[in-house]
mmCIF file of C-alpha atoms and ligand atoms in Angstrom:
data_model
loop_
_atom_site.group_PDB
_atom_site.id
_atom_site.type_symbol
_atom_site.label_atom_id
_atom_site.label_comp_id
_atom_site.label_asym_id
_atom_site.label_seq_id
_atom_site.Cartn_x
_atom_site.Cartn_y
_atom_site.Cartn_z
ATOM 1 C CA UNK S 23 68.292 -42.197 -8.819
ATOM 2 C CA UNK S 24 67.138 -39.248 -11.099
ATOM 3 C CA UNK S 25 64.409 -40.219 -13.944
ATOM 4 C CA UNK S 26 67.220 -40.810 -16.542
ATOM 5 C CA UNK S 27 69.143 -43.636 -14.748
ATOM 6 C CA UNK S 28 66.308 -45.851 -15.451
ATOM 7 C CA UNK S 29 64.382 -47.322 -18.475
ATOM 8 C CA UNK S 30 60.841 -47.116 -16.554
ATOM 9 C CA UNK S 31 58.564 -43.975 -15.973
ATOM 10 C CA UNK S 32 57.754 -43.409 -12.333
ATOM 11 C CA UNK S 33 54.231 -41.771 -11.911
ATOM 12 C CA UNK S 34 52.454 -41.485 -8.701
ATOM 13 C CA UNK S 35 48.856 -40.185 -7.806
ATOM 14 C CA UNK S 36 47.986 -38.024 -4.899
ATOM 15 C CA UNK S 37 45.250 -36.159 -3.399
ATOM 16 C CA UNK S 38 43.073 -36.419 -0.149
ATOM 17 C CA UNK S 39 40.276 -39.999 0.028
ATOM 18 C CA UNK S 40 37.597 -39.611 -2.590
ATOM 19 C CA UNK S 41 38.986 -37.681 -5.415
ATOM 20 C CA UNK S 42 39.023 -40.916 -7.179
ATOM 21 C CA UNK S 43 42.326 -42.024 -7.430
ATOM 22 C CA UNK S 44 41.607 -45.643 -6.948
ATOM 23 C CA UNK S 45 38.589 -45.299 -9.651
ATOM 24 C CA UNK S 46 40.934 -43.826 -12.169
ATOM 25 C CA UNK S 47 43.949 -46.150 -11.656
ATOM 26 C CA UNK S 48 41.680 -48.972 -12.844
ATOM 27 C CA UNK S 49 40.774 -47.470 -15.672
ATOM 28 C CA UNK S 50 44.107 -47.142 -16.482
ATOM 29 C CA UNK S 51 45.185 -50.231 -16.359
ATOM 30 C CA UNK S 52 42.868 -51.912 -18.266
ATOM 31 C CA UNK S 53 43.524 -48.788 -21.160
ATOM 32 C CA UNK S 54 47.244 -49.507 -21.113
ATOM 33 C CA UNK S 55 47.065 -53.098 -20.882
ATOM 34 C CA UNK S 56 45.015 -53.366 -24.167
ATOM 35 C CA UNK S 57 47.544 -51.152 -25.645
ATOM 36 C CA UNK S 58 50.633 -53.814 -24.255
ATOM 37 C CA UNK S 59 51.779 -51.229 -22.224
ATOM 38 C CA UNK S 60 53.698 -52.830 -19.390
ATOM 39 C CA UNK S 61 52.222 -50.898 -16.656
ATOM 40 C CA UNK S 62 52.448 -51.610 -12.701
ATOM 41 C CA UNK S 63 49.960 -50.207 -10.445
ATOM 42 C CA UNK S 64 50.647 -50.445 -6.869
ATOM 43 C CA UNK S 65 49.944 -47.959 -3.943
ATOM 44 C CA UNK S 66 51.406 -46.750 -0.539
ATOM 45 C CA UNK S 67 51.383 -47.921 1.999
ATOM 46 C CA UNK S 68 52.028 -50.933 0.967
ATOM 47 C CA UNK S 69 53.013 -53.097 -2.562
ATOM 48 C CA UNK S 70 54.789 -55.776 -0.783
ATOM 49 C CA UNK S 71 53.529 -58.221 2.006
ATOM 50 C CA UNK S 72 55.547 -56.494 4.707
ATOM 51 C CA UNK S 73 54.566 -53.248 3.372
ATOM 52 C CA UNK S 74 50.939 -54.129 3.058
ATOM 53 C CA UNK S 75 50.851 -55.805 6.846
ATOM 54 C CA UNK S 76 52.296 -52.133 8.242
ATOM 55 C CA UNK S 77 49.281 -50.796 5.993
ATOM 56 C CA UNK S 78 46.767 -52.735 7.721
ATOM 57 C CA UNK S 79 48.485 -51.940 11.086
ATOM 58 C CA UNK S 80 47.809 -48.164 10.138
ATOM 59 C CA UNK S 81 44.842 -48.132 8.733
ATOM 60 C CA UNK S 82 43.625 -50.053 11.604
ATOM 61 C CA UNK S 83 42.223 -48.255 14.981
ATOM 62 C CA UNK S 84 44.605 -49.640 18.197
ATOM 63 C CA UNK S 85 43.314 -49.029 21.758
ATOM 64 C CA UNK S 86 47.084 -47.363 22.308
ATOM 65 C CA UNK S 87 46.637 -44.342 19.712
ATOM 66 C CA UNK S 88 49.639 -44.051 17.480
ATOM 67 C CA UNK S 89 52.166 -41.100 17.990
ATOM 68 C CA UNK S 90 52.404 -39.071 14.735
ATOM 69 C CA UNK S 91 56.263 -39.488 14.472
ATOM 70 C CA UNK S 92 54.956 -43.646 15.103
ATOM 71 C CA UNK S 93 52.610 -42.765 11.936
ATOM 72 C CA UNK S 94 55.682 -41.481 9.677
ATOM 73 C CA UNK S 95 58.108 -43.726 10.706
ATOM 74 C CA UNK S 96 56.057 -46.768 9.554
ATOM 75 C CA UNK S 97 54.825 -44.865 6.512
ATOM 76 C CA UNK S 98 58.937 -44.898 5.331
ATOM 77 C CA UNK S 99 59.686 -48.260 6.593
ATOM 78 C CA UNK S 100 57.014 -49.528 4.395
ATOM 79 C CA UNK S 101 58.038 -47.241 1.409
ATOM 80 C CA UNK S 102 61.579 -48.652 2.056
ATOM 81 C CA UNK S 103 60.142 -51.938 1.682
ATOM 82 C CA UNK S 104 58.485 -50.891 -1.341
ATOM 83 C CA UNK S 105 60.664 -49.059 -3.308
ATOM 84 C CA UNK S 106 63.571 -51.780 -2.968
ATOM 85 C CA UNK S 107 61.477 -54.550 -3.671
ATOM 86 C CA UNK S 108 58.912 -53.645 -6.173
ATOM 87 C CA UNK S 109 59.901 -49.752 -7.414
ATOM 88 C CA UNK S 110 62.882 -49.949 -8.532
ATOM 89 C CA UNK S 111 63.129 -53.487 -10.214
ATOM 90 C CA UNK S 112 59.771 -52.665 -12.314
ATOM 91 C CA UNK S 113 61.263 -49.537 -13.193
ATOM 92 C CA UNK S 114 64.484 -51.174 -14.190
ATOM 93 C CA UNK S 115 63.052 -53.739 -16.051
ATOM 94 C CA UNK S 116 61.419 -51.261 -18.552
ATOM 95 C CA UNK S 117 57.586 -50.933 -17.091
ATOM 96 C CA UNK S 118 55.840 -47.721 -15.994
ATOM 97 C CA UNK S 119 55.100 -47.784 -11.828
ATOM 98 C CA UNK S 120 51.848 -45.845 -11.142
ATOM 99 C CA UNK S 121 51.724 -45.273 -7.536
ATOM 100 C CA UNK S 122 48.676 -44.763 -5.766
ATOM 101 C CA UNK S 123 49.873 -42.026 -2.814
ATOM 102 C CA UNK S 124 53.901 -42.210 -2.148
ATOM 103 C CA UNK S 125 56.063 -39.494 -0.479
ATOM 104 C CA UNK S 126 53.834 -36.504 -0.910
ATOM 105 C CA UNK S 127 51.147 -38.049 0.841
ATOM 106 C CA UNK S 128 53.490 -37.964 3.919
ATOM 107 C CA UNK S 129 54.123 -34.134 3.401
ATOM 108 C CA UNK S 130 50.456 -33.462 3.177
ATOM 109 C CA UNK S 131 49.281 -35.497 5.641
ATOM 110 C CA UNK S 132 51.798 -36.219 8.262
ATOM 111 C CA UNK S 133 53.917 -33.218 7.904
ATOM 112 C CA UNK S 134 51.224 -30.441 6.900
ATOM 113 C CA UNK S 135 47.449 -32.046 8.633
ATOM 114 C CA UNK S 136 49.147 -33.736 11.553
ATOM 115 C CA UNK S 137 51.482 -31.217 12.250
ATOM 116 C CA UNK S 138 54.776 -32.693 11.884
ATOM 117 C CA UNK S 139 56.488 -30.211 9.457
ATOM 118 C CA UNK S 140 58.180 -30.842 6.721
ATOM 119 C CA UNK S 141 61.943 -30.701 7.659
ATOM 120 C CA UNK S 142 61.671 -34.233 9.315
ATOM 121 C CA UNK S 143 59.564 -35.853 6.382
ATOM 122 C CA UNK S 144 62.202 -34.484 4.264
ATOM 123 C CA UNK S 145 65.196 -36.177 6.305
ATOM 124 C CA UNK S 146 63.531 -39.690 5.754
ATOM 125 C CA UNK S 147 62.742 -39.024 1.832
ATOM 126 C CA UNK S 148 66.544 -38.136 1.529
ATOM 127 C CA UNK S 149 67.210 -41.678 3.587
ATOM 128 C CA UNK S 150 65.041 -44.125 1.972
ATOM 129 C CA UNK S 151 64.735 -42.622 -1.622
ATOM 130 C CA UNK S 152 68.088 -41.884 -2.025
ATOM 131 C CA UNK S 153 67.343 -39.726 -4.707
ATOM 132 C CA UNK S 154 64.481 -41.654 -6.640
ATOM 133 C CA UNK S 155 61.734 -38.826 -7.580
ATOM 134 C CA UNK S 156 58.314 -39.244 -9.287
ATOM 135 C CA UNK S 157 58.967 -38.420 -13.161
ATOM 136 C CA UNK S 158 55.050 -37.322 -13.071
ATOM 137 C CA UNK S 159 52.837 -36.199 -9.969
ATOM 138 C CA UNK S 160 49.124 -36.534 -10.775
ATOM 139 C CA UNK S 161 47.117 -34.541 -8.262
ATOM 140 C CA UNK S 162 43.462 -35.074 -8.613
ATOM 141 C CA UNK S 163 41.717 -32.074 -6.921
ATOM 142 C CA UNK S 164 38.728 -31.365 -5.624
ATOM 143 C CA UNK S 165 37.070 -29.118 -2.006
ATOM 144 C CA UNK S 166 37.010 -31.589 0.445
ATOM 145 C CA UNK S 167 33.110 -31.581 1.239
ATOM 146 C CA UNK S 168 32.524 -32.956 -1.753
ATOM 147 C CA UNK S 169 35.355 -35.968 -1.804
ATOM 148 C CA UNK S 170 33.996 -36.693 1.633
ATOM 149 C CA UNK S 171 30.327 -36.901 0.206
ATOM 150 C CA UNK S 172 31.459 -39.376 -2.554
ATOM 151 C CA UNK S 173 32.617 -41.653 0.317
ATOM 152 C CA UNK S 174 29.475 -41.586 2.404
ATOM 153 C CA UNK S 175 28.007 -44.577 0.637
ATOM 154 C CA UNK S 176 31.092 -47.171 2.369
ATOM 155 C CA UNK S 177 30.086 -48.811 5.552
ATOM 156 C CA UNK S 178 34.055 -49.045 6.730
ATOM 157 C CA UNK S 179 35.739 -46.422 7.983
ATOM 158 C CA UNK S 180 39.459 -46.786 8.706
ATOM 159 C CA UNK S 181 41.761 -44.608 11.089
ATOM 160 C CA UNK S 182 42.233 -41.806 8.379
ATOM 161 C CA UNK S 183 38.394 -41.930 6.917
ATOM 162 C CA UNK S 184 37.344 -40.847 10.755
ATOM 163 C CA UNK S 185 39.659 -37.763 10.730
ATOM 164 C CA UNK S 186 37.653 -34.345 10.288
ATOM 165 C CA UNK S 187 37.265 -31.704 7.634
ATOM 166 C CA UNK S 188 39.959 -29.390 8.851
ATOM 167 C CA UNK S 189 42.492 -32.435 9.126
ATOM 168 C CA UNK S 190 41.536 -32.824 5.079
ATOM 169 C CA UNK S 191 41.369 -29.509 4.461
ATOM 170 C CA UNK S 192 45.057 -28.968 5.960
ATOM 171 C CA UNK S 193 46.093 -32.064 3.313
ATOM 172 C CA UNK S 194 44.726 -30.315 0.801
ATOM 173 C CA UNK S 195 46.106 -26.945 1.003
ATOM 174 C CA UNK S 196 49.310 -28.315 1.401
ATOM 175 C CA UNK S 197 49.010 -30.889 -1.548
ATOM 176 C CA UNK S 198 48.172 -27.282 -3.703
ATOM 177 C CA UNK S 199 50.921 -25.594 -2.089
ATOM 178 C CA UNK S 200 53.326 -28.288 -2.991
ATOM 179 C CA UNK S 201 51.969 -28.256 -6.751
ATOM 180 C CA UNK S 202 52.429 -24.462 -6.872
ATOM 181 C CA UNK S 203 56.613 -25.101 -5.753
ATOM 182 C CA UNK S 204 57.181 -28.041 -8.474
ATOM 183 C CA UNK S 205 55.189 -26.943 -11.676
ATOM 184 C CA UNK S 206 57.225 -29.179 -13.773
ATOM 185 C CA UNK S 207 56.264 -32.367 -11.553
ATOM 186 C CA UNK S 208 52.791 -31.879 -10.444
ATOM 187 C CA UNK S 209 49.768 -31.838 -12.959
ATOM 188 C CA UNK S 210 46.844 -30.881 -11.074
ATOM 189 C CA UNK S 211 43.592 -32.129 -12.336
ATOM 190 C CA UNK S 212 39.981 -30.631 -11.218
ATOM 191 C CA UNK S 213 38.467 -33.944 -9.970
ATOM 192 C CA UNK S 214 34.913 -31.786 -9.451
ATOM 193 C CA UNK S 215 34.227 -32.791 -13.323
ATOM 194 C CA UNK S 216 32.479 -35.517 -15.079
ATOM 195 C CA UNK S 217 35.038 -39.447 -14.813
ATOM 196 C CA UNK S 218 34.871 -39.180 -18.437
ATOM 197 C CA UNK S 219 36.739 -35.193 -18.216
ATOM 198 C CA UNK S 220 39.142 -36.395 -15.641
ATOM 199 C CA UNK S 221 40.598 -39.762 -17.668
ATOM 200 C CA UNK S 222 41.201 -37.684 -20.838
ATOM 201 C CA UNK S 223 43.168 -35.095 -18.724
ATOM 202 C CA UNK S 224 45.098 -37.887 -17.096
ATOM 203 C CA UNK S 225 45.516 -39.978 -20.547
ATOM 204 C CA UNK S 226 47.135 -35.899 -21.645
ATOM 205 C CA UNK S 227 49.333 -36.187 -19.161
ATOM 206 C CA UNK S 228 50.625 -39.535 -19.180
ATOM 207 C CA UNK S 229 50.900 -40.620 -22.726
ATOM 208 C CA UNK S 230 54.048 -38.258 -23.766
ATOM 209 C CA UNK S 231 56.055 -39.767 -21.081
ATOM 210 C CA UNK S 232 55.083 -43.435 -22.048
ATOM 211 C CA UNK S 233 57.143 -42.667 -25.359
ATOM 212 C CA UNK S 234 59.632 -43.307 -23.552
ATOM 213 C CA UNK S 235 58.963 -47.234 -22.913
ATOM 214 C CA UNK S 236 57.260 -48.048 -25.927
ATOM 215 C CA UNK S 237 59.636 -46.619 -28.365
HETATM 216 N N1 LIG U 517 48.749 -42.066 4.163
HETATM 217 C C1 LIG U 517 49.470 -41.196 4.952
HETATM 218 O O1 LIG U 517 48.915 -40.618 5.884
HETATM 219 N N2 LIG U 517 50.787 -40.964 4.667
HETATM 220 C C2 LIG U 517 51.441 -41.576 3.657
HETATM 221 O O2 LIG U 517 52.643 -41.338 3.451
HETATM 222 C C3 LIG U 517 50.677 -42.476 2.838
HETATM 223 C C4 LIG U 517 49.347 -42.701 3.126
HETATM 224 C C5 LIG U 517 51.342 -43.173 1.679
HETATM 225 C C6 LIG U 517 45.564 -44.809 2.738
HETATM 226 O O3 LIG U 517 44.230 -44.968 2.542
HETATM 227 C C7 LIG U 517 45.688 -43.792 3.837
HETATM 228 O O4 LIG U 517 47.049 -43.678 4.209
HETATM 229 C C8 LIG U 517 45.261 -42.449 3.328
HETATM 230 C C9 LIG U 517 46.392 -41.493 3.678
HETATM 231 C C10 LIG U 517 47.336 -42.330 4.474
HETATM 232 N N3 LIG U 517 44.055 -42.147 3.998
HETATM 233 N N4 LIG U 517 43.362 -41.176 3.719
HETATM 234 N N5 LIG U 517 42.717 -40.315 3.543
HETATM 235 P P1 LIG U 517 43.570 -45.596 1.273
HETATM 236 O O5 LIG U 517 44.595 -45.943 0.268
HETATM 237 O O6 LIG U 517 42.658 -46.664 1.733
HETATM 238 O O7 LIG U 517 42.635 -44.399 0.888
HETATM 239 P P2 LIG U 517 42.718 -43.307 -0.217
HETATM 240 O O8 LIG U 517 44.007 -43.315 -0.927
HETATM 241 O O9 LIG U 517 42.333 -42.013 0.371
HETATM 242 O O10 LIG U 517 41.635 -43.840 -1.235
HETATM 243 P P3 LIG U 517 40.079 -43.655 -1.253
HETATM 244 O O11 LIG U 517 39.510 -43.257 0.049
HETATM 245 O O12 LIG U 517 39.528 -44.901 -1.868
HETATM 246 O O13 LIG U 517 39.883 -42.435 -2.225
HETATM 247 P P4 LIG U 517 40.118 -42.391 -3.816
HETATM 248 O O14 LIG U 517 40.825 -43.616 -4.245
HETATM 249 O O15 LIG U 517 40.724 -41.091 -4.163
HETATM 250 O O16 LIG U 517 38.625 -42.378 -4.364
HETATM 251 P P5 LIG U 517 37.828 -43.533 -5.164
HETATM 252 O O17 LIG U 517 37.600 -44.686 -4.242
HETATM 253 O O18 LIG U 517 38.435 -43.766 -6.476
HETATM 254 O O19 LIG U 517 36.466 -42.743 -5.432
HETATM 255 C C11 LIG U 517 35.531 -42.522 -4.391
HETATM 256 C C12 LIG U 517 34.094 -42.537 -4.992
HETATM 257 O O20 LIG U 517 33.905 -41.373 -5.815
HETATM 258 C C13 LIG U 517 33.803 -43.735 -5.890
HETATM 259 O O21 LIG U 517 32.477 -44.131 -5.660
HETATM 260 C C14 LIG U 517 33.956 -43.165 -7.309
HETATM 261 O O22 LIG U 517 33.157 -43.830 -8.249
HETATM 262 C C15 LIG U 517 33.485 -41.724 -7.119
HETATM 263 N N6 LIG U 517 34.135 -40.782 -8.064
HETATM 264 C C16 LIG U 517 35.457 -40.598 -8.232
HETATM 265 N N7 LIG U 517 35.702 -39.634 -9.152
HETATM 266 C C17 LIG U 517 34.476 -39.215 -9.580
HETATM 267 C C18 LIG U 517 34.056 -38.231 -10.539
HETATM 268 N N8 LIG U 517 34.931 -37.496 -11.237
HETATM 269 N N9 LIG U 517 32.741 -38.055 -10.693
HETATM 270 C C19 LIG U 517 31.849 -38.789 -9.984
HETATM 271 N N10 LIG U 517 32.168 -39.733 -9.064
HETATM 272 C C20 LIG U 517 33.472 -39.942 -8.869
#
């Protein structure tokens, strides 16, 4: 589906764990709600209860350690899940989907940290997209000592938090890389600056295409 067969906006959020995706997203719902903005915010993996039980499965740490190809599979089946169910009905039905982490996340992670490539990530976004595509690709930025020093303070740390710098590091490079290819999709945002600096740029980036639903 390209971003004029529907009436929604399709947004999604990216980066590697502590650039404050999750921090932000909040803050945008509650600013678009007050404005009646019919907003979704759901994240990958997960958004549906099948989804969300493979998300626990891979966030979780197994005794049998999961195959990278194992890791990617189960990150599509549960976008399949997701973008069937909840994506494409919200975006149908008029509302703007902001996704925390979809499809590049697998490029950056599975395909450019774990090794995988990105030939086979882009067989299975051909497959289970089937042509859907972010309308706007938020990528907060920011070196990866510091995202991984805002994160010290959590007492949990799930399969991904216990990876090490260079595993980040690769995510992030290719997460940069990937903005430099698709200028007209990606809007990178230096995540280094004050929450304040960071919502403004975001609220710049996000309000022209909102025009769309509330007009
Ligand atoms: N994954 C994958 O491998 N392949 C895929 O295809 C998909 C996912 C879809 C999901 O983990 C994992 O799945 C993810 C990749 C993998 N793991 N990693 N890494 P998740 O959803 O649980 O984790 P996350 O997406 O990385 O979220 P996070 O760790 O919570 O990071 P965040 O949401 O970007 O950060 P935050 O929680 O909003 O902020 C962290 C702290 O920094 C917090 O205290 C904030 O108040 C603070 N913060 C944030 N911004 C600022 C600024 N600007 N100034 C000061 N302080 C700030």
């Amino acid at each position: 589906m390209s971003q004029n067969e529907y009436p929604g906006v399709f947004i999604t959020f990216e980066g590697i764990e502590g650039v404050g995706k999750t921090t932000n997203l909040r803050f945008l719902a509650e600013h678009y709600h007050q404005q009646d903005i019919p907003i979704l915010i759901t994240r990958e993996p997960g958004g549906t209860p099948l989804a969300d039980e493979i998300r626990h499965f891979l966030l979780s740490e197994h005794e049998e350690s999961i195959e990278p190809e194992t890791e990617l599979l189960l990150m599509f089946a549960a976008r399949a899940q997701h973008i069937s169910r909840v994506i494409l009905p919200a975006l149908a039905a008029g509302k703007a989907v902001f996704c925390d982490r979809f499809t590049d996340t697998s490029f950056a992670y599975q395909g450019a940290a774990r090794g995988l490539g990105a030939e086979k990530i882009a067989v299975l976004q051909t497959l289970v997209q089937k042509g859907l595509t972010p309308d706007l690709t938020i990528l907060l930025d920011a070196p990866v000592e510091l995202a991984l020093d805002r994160l010290q303070e959590r007492a949990k740390t799930d399969r991904f938090e216990s990876e090490t710098s260079a595993f980040f590091q690769r995510a992030r490079d290719a997460y940069l890389e990937m903005a430099i290819a698709e200028p007209e999709r990606f809007r990178v945002i230096d995540a280094t600056t004050s929450l304040e600096d960071v919502r403004q740029k975001m609220l710049s980036a996000i309000n022209p295409l909102l025009e769309k639903i509330v007009a």
